[in-house]
Coordinates of C-alpha atoms in Angstrom, one line a residue:
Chain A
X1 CA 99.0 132.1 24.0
X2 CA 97.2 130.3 26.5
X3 CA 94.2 132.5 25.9
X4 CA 94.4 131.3 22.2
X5 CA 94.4 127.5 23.3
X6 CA 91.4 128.3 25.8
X7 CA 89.7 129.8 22.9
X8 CA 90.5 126.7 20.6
X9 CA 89.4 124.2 22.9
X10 CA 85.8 125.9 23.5
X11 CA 85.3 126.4 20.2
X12 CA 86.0 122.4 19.3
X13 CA 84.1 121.5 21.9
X14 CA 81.0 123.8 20.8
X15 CA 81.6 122.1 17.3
X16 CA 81.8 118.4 18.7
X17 CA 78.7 119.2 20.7
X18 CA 76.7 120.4 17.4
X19 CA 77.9 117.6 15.4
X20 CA 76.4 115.1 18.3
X21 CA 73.3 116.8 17.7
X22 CA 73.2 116.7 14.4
X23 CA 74.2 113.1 14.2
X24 CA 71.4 112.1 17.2
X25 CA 68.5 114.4 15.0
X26 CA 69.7 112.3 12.3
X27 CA 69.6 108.9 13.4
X28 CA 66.3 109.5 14.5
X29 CA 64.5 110.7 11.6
X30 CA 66.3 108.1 9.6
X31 CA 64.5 105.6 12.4
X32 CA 61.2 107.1 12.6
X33 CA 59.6 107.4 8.8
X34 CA 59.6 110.8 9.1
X35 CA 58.3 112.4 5.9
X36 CA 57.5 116.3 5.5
X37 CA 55.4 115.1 2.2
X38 CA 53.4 113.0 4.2
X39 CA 52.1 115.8 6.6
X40 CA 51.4 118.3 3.8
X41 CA 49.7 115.3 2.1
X42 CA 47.8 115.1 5.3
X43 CA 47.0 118.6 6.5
X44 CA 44.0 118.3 4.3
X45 CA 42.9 115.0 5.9
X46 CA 43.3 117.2 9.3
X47 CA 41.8 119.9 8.0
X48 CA 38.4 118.1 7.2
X49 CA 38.5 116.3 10.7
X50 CA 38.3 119.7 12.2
X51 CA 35.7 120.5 10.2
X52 CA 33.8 117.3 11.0
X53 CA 34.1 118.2 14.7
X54 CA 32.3 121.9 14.1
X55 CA 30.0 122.9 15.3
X56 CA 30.3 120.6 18.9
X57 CA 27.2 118.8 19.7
X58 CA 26.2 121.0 22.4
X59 CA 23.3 118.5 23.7
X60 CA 25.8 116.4 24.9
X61 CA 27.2 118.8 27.2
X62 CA 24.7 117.7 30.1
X63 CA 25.3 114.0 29.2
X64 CA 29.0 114.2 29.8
X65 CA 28.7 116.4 33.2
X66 CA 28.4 113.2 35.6
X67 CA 31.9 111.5 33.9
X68 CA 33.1 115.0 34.4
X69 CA 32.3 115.2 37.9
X70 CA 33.5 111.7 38.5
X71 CA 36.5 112.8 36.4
X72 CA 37.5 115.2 39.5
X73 CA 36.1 113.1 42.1
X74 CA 38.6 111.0 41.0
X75 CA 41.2 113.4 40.9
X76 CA 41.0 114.6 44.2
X77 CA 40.3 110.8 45.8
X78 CA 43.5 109.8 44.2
X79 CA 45.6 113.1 45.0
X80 CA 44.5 112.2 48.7
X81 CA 45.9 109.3 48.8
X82 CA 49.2 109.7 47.1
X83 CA 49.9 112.9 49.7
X84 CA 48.8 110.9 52.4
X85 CA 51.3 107.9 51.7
X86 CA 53.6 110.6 50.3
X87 CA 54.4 112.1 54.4
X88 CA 56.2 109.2 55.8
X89 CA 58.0 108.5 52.8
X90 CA 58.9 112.3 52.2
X91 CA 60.5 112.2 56.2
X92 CA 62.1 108.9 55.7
X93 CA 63.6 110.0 53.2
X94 CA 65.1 113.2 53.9
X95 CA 69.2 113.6 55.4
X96 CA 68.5 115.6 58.0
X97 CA 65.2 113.7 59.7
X98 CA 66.9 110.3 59.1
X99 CA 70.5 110.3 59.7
X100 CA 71.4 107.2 58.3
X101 CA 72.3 106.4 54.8
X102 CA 70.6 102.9 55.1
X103 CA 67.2 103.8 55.5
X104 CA 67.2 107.2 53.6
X105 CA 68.7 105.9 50.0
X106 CA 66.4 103.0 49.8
X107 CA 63.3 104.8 50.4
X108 CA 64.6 107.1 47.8
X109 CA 65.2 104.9 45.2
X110 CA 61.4 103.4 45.2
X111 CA 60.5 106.9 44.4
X112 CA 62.4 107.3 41.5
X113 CA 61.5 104.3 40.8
X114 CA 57.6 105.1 40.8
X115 CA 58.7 108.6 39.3
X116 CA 59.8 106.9 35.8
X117 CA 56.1 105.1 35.3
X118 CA 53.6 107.3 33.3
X119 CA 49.9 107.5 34.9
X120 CA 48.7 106.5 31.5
X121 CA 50.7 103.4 32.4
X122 CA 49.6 102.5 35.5
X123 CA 46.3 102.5 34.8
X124 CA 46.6 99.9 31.7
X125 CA 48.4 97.7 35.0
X126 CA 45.6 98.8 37.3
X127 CA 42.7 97.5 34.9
X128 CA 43.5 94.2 35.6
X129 CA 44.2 94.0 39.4
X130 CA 41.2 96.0 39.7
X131 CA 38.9 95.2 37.4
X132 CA 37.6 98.5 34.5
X133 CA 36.3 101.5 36.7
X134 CA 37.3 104.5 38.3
X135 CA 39.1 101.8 41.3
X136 CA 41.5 101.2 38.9
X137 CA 41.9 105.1 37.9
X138 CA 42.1 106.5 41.8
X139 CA 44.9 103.8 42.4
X140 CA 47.0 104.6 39.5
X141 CA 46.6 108.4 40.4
X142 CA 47.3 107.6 43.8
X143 CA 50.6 106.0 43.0
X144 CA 51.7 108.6 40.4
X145 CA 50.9 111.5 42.8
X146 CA 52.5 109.7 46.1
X147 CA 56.1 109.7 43.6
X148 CA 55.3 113.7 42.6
X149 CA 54.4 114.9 46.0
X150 CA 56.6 112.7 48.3
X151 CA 60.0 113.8 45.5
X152 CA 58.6 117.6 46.0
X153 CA 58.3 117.1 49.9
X154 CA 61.7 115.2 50.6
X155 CA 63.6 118.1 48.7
X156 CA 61.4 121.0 50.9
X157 CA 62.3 118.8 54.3
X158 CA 65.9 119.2 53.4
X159 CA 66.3 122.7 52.8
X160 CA 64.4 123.6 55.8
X161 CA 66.3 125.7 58.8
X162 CA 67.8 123.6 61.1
X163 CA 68.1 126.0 63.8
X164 CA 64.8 125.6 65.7
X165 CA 65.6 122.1 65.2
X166 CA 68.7 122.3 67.3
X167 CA 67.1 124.4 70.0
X168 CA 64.2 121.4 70.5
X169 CA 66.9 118.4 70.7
X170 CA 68.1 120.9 73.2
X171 CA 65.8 121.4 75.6
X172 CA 65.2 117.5 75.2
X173 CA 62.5 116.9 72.7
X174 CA 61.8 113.2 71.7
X175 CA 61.7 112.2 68.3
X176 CA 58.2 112.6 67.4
X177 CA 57.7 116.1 69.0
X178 CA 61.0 117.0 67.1
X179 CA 59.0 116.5 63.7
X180 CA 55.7 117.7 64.9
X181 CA 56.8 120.8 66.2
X182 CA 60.4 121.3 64.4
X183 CA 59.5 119.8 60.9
X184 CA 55.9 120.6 60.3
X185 CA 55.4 123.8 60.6
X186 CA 58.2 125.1 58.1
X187 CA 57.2 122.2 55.3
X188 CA 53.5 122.6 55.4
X189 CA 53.1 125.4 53.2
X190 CA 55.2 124.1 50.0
X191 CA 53.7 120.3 51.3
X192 CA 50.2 121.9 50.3
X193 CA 51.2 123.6 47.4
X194 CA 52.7 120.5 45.5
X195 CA 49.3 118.8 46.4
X196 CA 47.3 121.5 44.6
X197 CA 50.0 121.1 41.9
X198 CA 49.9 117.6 41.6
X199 CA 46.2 118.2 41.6
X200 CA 46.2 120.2 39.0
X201 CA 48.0 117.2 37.0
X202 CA 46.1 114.4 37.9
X203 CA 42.7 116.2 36.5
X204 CA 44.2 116.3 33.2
X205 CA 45.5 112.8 33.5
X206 CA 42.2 111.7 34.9
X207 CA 40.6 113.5 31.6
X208 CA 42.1 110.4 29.7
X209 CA 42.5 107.6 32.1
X210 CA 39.5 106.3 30.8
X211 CA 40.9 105.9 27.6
X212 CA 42.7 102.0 28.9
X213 CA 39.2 101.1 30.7
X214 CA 40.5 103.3 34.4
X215 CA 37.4 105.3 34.2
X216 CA 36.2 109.0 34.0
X217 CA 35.7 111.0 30.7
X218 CA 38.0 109.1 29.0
X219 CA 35.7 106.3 28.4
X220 CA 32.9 108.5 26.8
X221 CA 36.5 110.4 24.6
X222 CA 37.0 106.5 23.4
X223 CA 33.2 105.6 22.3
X224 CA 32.6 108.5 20.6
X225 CA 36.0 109.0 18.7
X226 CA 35.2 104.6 17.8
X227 CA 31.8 105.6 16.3
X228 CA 32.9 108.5 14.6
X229 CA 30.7 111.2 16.2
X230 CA 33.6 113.9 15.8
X231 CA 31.2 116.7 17.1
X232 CA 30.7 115.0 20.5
X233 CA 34.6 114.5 20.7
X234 CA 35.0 118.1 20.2
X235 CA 32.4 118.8 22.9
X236 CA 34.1 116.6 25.2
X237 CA 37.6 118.1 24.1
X238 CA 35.5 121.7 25.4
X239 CA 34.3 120.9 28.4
X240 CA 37.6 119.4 29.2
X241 CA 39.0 122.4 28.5
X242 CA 36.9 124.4 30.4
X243 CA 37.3 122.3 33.8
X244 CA 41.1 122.4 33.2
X245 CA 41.5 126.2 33.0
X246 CA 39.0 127.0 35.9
X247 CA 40.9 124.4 38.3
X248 CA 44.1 125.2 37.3
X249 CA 43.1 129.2 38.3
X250 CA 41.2 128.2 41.5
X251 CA 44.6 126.4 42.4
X252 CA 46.9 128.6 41.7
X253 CA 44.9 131.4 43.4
X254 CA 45.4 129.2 46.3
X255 CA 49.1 128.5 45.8
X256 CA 50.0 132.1 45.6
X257 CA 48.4 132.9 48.9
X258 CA 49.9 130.1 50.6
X259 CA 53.6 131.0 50.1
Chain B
X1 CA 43.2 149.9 68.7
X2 CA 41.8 146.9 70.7
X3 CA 39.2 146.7 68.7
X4 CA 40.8 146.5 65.6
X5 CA 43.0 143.9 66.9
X6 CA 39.7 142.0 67.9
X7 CA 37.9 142.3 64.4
X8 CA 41.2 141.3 62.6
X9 CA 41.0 137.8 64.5
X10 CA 37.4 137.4 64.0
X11 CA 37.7 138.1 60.0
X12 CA 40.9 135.7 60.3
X13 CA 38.8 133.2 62.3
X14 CA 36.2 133.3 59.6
X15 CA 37.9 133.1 56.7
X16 CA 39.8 129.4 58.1
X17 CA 36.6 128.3 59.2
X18 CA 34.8 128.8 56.0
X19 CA 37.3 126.5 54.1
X20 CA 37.9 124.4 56.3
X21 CA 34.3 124.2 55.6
X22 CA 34.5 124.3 52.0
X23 CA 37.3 121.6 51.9
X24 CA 35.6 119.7 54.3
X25 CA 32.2 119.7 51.4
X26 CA 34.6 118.9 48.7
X27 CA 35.6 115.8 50.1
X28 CA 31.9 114.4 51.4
X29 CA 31.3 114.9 47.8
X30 CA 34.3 113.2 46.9
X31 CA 34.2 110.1 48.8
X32 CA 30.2 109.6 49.2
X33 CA 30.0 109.0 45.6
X34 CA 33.2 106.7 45.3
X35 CA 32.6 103.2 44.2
X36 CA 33.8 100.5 47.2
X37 CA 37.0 99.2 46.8
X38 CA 36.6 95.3 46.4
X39 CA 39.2 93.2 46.1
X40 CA 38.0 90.2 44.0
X41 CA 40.2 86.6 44.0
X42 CA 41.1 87.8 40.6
X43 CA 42.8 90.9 41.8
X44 CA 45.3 88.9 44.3
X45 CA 46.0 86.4 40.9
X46 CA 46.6 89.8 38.5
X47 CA 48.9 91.1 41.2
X48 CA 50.7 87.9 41.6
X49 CA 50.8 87.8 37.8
X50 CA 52.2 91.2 37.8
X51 CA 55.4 90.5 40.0
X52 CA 56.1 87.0 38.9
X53 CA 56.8 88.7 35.2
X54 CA 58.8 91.0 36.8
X55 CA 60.6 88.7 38.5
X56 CA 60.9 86.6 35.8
X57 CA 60.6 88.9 32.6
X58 CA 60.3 87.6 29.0
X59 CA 64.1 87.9 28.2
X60 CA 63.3 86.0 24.6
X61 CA 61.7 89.6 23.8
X62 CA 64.7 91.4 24.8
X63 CA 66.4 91.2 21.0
X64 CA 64.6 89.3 18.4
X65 CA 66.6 89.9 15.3
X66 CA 64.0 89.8 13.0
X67 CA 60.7 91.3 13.6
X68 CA 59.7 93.6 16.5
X69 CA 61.5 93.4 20.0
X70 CA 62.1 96.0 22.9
X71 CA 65.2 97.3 21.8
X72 CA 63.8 98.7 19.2
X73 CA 60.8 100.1 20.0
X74 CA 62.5 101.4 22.7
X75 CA 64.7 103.0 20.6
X76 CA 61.6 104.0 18.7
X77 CA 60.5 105.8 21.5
X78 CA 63.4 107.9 21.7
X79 CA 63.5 109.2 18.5
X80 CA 59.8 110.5 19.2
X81 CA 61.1 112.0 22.0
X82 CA 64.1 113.7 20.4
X83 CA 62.5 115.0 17.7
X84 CA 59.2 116.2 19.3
X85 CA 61.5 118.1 21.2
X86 CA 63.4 119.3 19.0
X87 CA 60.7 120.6 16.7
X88 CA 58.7 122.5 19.7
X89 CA 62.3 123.8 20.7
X90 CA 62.1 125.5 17.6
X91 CA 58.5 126.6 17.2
X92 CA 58.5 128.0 20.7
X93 CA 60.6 130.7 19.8
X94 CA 58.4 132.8 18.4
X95 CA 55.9 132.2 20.9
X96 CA 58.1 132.4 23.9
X97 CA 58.6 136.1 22.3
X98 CA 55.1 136.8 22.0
X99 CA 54.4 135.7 25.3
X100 CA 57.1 137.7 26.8
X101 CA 56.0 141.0 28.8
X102 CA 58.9 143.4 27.7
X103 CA 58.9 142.2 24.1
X104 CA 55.8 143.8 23.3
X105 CA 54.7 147.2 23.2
X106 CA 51.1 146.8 24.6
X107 CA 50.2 144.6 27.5
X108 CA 47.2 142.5 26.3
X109 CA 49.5 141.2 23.0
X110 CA 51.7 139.2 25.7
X111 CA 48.6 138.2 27.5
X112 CA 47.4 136.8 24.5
X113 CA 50.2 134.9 23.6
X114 CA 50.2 133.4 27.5
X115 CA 46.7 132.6 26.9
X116 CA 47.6 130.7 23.2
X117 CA 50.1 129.0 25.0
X118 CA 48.4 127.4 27.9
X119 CA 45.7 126.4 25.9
X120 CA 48.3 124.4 23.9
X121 CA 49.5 122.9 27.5
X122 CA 45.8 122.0 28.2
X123 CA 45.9 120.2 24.8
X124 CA 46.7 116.3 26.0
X125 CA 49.3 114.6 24.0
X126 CA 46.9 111.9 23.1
X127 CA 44.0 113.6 22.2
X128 CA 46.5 115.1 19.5
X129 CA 47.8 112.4 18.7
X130 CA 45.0 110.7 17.7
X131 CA 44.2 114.6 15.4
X132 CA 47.3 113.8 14.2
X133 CA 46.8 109.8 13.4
X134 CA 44.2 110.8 10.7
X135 CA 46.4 113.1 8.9
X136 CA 49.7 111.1 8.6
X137 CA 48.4 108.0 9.3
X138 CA 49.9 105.4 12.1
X139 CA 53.2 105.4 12.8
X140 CA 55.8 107.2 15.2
X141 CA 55.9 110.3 12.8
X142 CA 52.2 111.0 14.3
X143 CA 53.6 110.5 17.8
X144 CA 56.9 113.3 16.8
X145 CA 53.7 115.5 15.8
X146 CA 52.0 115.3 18.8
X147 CA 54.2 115.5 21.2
X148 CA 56.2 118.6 19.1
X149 CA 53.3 120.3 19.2
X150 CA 52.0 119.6 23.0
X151 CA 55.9 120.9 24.3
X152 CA 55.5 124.1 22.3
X153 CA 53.0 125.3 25.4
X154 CA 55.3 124.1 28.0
X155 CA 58.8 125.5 26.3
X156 CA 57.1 128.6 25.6
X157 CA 55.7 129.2 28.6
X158 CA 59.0 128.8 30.4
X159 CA 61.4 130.6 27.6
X160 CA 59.0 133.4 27.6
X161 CA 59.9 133.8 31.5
X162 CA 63.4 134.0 31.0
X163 CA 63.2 136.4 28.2
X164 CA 61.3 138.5 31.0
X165 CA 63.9 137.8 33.6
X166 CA 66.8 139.5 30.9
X167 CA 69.1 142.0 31.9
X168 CA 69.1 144.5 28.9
X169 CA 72.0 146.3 29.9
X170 CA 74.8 144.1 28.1
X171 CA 72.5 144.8 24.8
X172 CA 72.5 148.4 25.6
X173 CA 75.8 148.7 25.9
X174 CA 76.6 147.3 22.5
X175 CA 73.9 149.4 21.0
X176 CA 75.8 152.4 22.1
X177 CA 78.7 151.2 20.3
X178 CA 77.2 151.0 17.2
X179 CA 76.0 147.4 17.0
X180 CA 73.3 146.3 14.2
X181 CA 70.1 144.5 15.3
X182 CA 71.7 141.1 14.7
X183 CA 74.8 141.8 16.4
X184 CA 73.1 143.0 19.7
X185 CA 70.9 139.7 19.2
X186 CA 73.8 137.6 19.0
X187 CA 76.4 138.7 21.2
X188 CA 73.9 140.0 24.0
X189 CA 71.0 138.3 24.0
X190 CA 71.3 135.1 22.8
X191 CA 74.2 134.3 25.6
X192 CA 72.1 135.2 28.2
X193 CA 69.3 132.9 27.3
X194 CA 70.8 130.3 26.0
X195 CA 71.4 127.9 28.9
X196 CA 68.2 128.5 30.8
X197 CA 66.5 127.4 27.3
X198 CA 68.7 124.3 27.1
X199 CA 68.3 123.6 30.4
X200 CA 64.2 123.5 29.9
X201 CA 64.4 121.8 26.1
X202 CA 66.6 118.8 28.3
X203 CA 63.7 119.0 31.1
X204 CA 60.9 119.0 28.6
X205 CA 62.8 116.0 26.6
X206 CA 62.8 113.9 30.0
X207 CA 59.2 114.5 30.2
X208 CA 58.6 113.7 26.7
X209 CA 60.2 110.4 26.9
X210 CA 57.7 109.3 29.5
X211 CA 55.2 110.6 27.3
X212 CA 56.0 109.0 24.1
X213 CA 56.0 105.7 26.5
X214 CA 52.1 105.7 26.1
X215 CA 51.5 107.5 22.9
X216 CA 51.8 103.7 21.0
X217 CA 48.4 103.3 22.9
X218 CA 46.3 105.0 20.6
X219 CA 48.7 103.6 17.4
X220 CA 51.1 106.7 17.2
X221 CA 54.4 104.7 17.8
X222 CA 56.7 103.4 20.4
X223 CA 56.7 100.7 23.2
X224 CA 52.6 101.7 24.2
X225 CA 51.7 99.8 21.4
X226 CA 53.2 96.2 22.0
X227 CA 52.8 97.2 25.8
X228 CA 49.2 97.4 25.2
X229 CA 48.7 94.1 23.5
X230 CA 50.5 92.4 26.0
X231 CA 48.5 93.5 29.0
X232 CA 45.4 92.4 26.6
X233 CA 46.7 89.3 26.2
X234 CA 48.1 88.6 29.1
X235 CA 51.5 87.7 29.0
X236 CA 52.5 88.8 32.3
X237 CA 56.3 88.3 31.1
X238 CA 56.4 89.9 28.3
X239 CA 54.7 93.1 30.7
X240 CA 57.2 92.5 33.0
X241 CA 60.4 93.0 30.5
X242 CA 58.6 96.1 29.4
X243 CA 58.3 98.0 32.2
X244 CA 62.0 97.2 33.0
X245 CA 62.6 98.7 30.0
X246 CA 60.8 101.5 30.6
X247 CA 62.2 102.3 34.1
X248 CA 65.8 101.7 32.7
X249 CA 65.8 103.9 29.9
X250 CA 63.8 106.6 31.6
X251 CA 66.1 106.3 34.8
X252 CA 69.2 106.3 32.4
X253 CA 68.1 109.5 30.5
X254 CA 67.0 111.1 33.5
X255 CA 71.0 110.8 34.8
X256 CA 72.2 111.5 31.5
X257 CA 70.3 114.9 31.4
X258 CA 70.0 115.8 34.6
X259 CA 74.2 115.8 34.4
X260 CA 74.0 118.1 31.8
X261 CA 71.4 120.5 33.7
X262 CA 73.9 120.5 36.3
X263 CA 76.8 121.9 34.6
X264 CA 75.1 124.3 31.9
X265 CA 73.4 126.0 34.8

C-alpha cells in the first residue's frame, strides 16, 4: 500500500515537472518570434554567406598577425592581474583562513557579484572610463578573471587538509607563516591550473572584445564584417581558430602535469 | 646509485629553470609592448558617472507599459536562454554518442566527433550570431540559433563523458533476461544518465543566460541591445538600472538552478 502511494506521488511529481517544462518552452517561443519557416527561408541566405566567405583571403593572414599577438598579450596581461588581485580575496574569503563570518561573507558576495557580469559587458563599461584600446580590454579581463580565479581558489582553500595546519598553530606559528607555509603549498597547484584555465577563456573573449571598441582582433572582425569583405572575416574566424586550439593544448598539457 | 640520484636533480633543475625562463620571456613580451595606462580627467568623470547611475538608476525604465522597458527585454533574454538550451540539449545527443569512446567500434570515430565538437566550442556565440542574423534576420530568434548551436559543443562534450563513465552491467543484466534494444535503453541506460545530463543542460543554461546578456550587441535580441545604446548615449542611469537587472536575474537563476543541481545529484 504504502509502496503504491510512493509510487503515485513520484509519478505526479515527474508529470508536474514535464508540464512546467512544457509550459516554460512554451511561453518562450510564444515571446521570442520563433518561426521554423523563417530559418528554412533563411538557410539559403546562410548558405550564400558561406559561400561569400570561401575561399579566405589568405593575404590577410600577415595583416591580422600583430592584433593577434596583441589579442594574447592581452590575454595574459589581463589573466595577471585578475590572479594577482584574485590571492587575497581567495584567503579572505575562505572558512577555515578567516574564522569570522563578518569578513568572509562580504568578500564573498562581491565575487558573485562580479561573477554575474559578462566580459563582453565590461568592456562596453570599460570603453568609457578608459577611453577605446586594449586599456580598456586588459581591465575588463582583469576583473572577469579575478571573479573566475579568486571563486576557483576560495573553494580549493577550503577543502584543503587541515592537519598540517593544526601542527603549525602548535608549535606557535604566527599568522602569516601559518598561510605561507600551511596554506600555500597544498593550493598552489589547482591556484595555477584555474589561471591557465581562465587563460584559456579570456583569449577567446579577448578574440571579440574588440568588437565594443576594448581592442584586439575584434576591431579588425568589426571593419571587415561593416564593409562586407566576407573572405577576410572568414580568415580572421581561421586564424582565430587556430590560436585557440594551439593554446588551449599548450595549456592543458600544462594542467595535466601540474596535478 | 649516487649518481643517478645526482643526474635526476640536475635534469629536474633544468627543466624548472628553463620555464621559469620561458615564462619569464612570455611576460617581457607581454608587458613591453602594453600601451601605458593613463588615466585622463575623463576617466575619473565616466567612473563617477558609472556609480552615481547605479546609485541612482533610471527606475522610469523599470516598467514602461507601452513600448520597450527592462522587464521585458529581460524577459526576452530568458527565453533565448531557455530555448538555446533546450535546442542544443537535444542536438547534443547524438554527438555526445559519437564522441563517446565505448560507443563506437573504432577509436578514431570518437576522436572525430571530440574533434567536431570542440571546434563548435571554439565557435564564439557572437561570431554566430551575427552567421545567423543574415539568415533569419534580427531578432531574438537569431540569438536562440546561436546560442543553441554554440552549447551543442559544450553539452556534448560533457554528456559524451558521462556516457563513458557508464556502468553497463545493469543493461547487461536486462539483456540476459530477454530485454529488446529499447527496453535496455530505457530502463538501464537512460536512468543512469539522466541526472548528470540535467545537471550540465541547468549549468550550461546559467551560462547561457550570461551569454544571451550580450548577444543584443550585434542585433540578435535581448537587454545588449538597449544596453548598448545607452552606454552610447550616455545615460548613465538608464546603464545603471541595467546592470542591476542583469546581476539580479543572473544571481536569482543561479540560486534557482544551482538548488536543483543540488538535489538531482
Amino acid at each position: 500500500m504504502d509502496a503504491l502511494k510512493k509510487r503515485r506521488l513520484s509519478l505526479m511529481k515527474r508529470l508536474v515537472t514535464l508540464i512546467l517544462i512544457i509550459i516554460i518552452l512554451w511561453a518562450s517561443s510564444a515571446g521570442s518570434e520563433v518561426s521554423i519557416s523563417s530559418l528554412i527561408d533563411g538557410l539559403p541566405g546562410m548558405g550564400s554567406l558561406f559561400l561569400e566567405m570561401l575561399p579566405p583571403d589568405w593575404s590577410y593572414f600577415s595583416y591580422v598577425t600583430d592584433p593577434m599577438l596583441e589579442t594574447i598579450r592581452m590575454a595574459i596581461i589581463g589573466t595577471t592581474y585578475g590572479a594577482i588581485i584574485a590571492i587575497p580575496f581567495a584567503l579572505l574569503s575562505s572558512r577555515n583562513v578567516v574564522k569570522w563570518p563578518v569578513i568572509y561573507y562580504p568578500f564573498r558576495f562581491v565575487m558573485n557579484l562580479i561573477r554575474t557580469i559578462p566580459e563582453l559587458l565590461l568592456a562596453a563599461l570599460f570603453v568609457p572610463v578608459l577611453g577605446i584600446g586594449d586599456n580598456a580590454g586588459i581591465m575588463a579581463l582583469s576583473v572577469f578573471s579575478f571573479g573566475v580565479i579568486a571563486k576557483l581558489a576560495y573553494e580549493a582553500v577550503e577543502a584543503i587538509d587541515n592537519g598540517p595546519l593544526e601542527a603549525m598553530t602548535a608549535v606557535g606559528a604566527n599568522k602569516i607563516q601559518w598561510i605561507f607555509y600551511g596554506v600555500v603549498p597544498q593550493v598552489i597547484a589547482s591556484f595555477v591550473s584555474y589561471t591557465l584555465y581562465c587563460f584559456e577563456i579570456n583569449v577567446r573573449a579577448a578574440a571579440i572584445l574588440g568588437y565594443v571598441g576594448a581592442g584586439g582582433i575584434g576591431l579588425y572582425l568589426n571593419n571587415t564584417l561593416k564593409l562586407f569583405q566576407y573572405q577576410r572575416v572568414s580568415t580572421i574566424i581561421i586564424y582565430t581558430l587556430i590560436v585557440v586550439v594551439i593554446i588551449d593544448m599548450i595549456s592543458n598539457k600544462c594542467r595535466e602535469k601540474l596535478i | 646509485m649516487n649518481e643517478t640520484i645526482r643526474k635526476k636533480r640536475i635534469m629536474r633543475r633544468i627543466k624548472i629553470w628553463t620555464s621559469v625562463i620561458i615564462i619569464a620571456v612570455i611576460y617581457i613580451w607581454a608587458f613591453s609592448g602594453m600601451p601605458a595606462m593613463e588615466f585622463k580627467p575623463s576617466a575619473v568623470q565616466a567612473i563617477k558617472a558609472i556609480f552615481s547611475g547605479l546609485i541612482h538608476p533610471d527606475w522610469d525604465y523599470f516598467y514602461d507599459p507601452e513600448g520597450e522597458d527592462l522587464l521585458r527585454t529581460l524577459l526576452e533574454t530568458l527565453y533565448i536562454a531557455v530555448l538555446g538550451t533546450f535546442i542544443s540539449s537535444i542536438l547534443c545527443v547524438p554527438f555526445a554518442f559519437w564522441a563517446a569512446r565505448n560507443m563506437n567500434k573504432y577509436q578514431f570515430v570518437s576522436s572525430i566527433g571530440k574533434f567536431v565538437l570542440s571546434a563548435i566550442r571554439v565557435f564564439p556565440e557572437l561570431i554566430l550570431a551575427l552567421l545567423f542574423i543574415a539568415a533569419v534576420g534580427t531578432g531574438p530568434f537569431a540569438g536562440i540559433l546561436a546560442l543553441g548551436f554554440h552549447s551543442i559543443g559544450m553539452l556534448g562534450k560533457l554528456f559524451g563523458e558521462s556516457i563513458e563513465d557508464m556502468d553497463f552491467s545493469s543493461s547487461e543484466a536486462l539483456k540476459s533476461c530477454g530485454a529488446n534494444k529499447i527496453q535496455t535503453l530505457w530502463f538501464a541506460i537512460v536512468p543512469q544518465v539522466m541526472p548528470s545530463f540535467v545537471s550540465f543542460t541547468l549549468y550550461r543554461f546559467e551560462l547561457s543566460v550570461r551569454a544571451a546578456t550580450i548577444l543584443g550587441i550585434v542585433g540578435a535580441g535581448g537587454i545588449g541591445a538597449p544596453l548598448i545604446f545607452a552606454l552610447q548615449g550616455h545615460k548613465w542611469d538608464r546603464v545603471g538600472m541595467i546592470l542591476i537587472g542583469i546581476i539580479v536575474m543572473v544571481t536569482i537563476i543561479d540560486y534557482i538552478s544551482a538548488t536543483i543541481r543540488k538535489r538531482i545529484v
